[in-house]
Coordinates of C-alpha atoms in Angstrom, one line a residue:
X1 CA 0.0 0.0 0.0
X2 CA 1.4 3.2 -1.1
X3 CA 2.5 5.8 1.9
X4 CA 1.0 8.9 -0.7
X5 CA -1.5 7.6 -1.8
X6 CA -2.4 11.2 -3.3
X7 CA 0.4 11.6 -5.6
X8 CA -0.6 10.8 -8.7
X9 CA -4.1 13.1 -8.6
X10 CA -1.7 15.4 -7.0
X11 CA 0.3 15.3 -9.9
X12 CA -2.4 15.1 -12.2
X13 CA -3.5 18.5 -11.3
X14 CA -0.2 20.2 -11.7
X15 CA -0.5 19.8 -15.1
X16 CA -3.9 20.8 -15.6
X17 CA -3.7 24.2 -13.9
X18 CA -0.9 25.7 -15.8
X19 CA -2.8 24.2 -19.1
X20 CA -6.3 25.6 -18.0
X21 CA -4.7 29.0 -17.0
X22 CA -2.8 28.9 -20.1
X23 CA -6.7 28.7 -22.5
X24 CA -8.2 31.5 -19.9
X25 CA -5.2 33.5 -21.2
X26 CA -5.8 32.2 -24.5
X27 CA -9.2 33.2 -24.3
X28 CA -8.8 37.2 -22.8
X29 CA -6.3 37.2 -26.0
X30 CA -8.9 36.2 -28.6
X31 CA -11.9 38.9 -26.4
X32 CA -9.4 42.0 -26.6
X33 CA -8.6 41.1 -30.5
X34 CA -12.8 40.8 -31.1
X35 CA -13.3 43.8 -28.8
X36 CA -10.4 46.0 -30.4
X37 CA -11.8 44.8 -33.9
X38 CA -15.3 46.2 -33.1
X39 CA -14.4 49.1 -31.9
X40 CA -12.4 49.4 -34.9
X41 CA -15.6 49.0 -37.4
X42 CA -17.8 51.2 -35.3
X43 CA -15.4 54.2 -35.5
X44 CA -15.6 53.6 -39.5
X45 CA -18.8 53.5 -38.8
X46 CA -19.6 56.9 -37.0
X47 CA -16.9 58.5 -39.1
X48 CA -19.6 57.6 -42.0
X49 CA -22.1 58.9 -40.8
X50 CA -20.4 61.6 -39.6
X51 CA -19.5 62.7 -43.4
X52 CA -23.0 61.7 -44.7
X53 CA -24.6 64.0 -42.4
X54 CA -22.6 66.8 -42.9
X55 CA -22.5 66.6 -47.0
X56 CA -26.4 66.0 -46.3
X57 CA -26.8 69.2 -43.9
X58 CA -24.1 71.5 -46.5
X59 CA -26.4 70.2 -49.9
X60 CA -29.2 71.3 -48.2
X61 CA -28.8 74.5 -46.9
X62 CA -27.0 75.8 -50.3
X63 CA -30.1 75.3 -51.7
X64 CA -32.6 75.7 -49.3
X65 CA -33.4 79.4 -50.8
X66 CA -33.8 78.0 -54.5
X67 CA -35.5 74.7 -53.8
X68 CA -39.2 76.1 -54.0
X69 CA -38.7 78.0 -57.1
X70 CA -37.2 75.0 -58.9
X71 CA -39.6 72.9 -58.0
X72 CA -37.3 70.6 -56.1
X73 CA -36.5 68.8 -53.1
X74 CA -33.6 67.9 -50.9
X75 CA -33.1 64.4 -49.0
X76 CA -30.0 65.3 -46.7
X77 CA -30.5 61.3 -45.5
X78 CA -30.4 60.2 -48.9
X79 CA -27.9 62.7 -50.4
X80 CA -30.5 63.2 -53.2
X81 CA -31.4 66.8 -54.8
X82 CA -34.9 65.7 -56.9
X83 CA -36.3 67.6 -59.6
X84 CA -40.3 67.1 -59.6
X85 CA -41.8 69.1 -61.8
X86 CA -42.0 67.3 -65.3
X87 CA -43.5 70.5 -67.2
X88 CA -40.4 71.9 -65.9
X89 CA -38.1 69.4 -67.1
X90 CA -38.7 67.8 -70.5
X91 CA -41.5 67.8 -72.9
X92 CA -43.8 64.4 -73.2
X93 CA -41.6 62.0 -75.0
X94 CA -39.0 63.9 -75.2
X95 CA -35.2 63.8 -74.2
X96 CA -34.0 68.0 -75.1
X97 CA -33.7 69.8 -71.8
X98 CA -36.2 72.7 -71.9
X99 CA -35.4 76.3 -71.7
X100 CA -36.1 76.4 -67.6
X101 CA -34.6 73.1 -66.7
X102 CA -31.8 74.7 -68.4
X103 CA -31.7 78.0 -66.7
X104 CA -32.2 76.1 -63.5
X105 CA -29.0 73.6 -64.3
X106 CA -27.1 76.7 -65.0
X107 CA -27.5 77.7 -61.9
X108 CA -27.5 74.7 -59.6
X109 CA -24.5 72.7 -61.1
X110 CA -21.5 74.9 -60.4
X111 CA -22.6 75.6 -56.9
X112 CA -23.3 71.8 -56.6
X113 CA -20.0 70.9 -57.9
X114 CA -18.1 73.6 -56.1
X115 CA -19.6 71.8 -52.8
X116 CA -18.6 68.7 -53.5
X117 CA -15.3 69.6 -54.8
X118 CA -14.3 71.2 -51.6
X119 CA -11.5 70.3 -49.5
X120 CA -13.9 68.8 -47.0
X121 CA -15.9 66.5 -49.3
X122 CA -14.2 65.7 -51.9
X123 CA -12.0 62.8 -51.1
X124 CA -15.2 61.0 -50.2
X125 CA -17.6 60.9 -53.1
X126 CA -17.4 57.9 -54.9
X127 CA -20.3 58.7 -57.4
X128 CA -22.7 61.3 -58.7
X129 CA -25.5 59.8 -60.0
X130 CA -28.2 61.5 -62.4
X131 CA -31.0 59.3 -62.3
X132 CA -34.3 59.5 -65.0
X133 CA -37.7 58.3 -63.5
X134 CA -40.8 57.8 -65.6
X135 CA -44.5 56.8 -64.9
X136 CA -45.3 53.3 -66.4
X137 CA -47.7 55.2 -68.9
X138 CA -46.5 54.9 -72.9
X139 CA -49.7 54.2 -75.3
X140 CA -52.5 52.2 -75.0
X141 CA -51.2 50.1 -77.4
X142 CA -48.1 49.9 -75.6
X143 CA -47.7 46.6 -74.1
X144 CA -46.7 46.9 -70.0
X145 CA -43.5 45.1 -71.3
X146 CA -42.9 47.4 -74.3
X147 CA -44.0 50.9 -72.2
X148 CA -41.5 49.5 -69.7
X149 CA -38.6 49.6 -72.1
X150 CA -39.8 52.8 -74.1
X151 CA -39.3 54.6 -70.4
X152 CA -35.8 52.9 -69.9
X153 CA -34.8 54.4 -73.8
X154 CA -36.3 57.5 -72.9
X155 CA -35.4 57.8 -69.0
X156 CA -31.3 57.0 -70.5
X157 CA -31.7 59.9 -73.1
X158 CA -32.9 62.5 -70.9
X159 CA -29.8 61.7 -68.1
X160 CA -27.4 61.7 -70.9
X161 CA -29.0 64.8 -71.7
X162 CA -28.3 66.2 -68.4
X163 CA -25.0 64.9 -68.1
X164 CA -23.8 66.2 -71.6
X165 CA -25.4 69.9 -70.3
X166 CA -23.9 70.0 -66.8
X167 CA -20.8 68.4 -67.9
X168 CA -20.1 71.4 -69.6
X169 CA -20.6 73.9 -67.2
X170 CA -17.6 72.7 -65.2
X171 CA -14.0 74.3 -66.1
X172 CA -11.6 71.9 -67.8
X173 CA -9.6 70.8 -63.8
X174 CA -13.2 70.2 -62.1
X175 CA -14.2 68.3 -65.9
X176 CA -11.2 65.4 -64.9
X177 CA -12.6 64.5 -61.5
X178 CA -15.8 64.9 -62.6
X179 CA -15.8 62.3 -65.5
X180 CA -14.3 59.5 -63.6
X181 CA -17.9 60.0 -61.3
X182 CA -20.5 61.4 -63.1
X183 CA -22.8 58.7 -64.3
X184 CA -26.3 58.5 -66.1
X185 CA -29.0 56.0 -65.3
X186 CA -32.4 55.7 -66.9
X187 CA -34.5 53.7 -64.2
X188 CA -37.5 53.7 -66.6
X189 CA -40.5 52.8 -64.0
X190 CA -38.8 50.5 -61.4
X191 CA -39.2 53.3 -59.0
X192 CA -42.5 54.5 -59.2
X193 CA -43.9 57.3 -56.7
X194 CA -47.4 56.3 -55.4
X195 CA -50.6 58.1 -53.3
X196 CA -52.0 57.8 -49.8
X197 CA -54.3 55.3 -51.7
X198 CA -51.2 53.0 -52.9
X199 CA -52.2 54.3 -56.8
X200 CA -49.4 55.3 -59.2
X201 CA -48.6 59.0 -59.2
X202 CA -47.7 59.2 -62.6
X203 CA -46.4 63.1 -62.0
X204 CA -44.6 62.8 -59.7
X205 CA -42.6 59.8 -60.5
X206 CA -41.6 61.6 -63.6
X207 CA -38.5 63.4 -61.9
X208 CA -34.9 63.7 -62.1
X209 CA -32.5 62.9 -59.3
X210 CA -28.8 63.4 -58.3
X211 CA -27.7 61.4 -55.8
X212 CA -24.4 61.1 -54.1
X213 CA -22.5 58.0 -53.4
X214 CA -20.0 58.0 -50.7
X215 CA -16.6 55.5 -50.2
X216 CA -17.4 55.0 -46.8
X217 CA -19.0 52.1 -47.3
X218 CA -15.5 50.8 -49.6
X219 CA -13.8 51.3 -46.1
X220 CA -15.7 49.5 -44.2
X221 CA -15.5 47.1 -46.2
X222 CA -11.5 47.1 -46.6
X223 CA -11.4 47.1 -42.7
X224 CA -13.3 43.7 -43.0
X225 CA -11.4 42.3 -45.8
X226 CA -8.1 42.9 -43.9
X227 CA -9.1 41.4 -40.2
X228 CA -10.4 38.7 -42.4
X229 CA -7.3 37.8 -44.0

């Protein structure tokens, strides 16, 4: 019969303390890297909504004076200056600016452009986006199919229209950074605007929007990409 009887266990449990203190350890490592890490994404995060609200508040109030008379509205949430008014903007079926869309462009773009061309914006705009909206109304004979594509043809024409005009109301530096984000989109009828009743409101969903894309959302996701890796 052994004198220490105890030894072994004893023994046992030498080893597994320094081994279980060892995965505790392990364990606070892995918490601070995961905590460190979120803290890390919410930053990006408030830092992008930071910017978005600020570019939204600034787009706002430069126009806030001008928006009634041009028969527009400004989404500071959305970054999106809309033009509503289709008698204002083109003729039925047609893609030529008319004469007080025009006046109105003259105006607006430069003072839009100089905003987002500032120091303080203008490393973060990823895109400027004109975007054409039409009703789902073509001709009776018009199919829903065919009306739909008639409105993407048309909706296409009248951005490129825009972009062609404002495009050249920028000076030859702004031009450079200006092509590599201007785009045009013709959205046709996929984004209809509808009543209290749920009925199309053909009107208004005939409008023009520019819309600003930010890169915050590209940061985020390279902060993701690299803890990933």
């Amino acid at each position: 019969i052994s004198m220490f009887p105890h030894r072994k266990n004893t023994t046992s449990e030498a080893h597994w303390i320094p081994l279980a203190d060892l995965m505790t350890g392990l364990m606070m490592m892995f918490m601070l890297i995961a905590v460190l890490y979120m803290l890390r994404i919410n930053h990006a995060a408030e830092q992008y909504s930071t910017e978005r609200n600020q570019l939204g508040k600034a787009l706002c109030q430069e126009f806030s004076r001008d928006l009634h008379s041009w028969k527009a509205e400004c989404d500071p949430t959305g970054l999106v200056i809309r033009f509503t008014s289709p008698e204002v903007l083109f003729d039925t079926g047609r893609a030529d600016l008319k004469p007080r869309f025009i006046e109105i462009l003259d105006d607006f773009f430069p003072r839009y452009l100089r905003l987002l061309n500032s120091k303080e914006f203008q490393s973060s705009i990823e895109e400027i986006r004109i975007e054409g909206h039409t009703s789902s109304h073509w001709t009776q004979e018009s199919s829903e199919e065919q009306a739909y594509f008639l409105n993407m043809e048309l909706s296409q024409a009248r951005t490129r229209s825009v972009l062609q005009h404002v495009l050249m109301l920028s000076s030859p530096e702004q031009r450079q950074w200006l092509k590599s984000r201007l785009t045009a989109n013709g959205l046709s009828s996929s984004h209809l605007i509808h009543d209290a009743k749920g009925h199309e409101d053909a009107l208004a969903s005939q409008r023009v929007e520019l819309r600003i894309r930010t890169n915050a959302d590209q940061k985020i996701k390279e902060i993701l990409d690299a803890a990933g890796q």
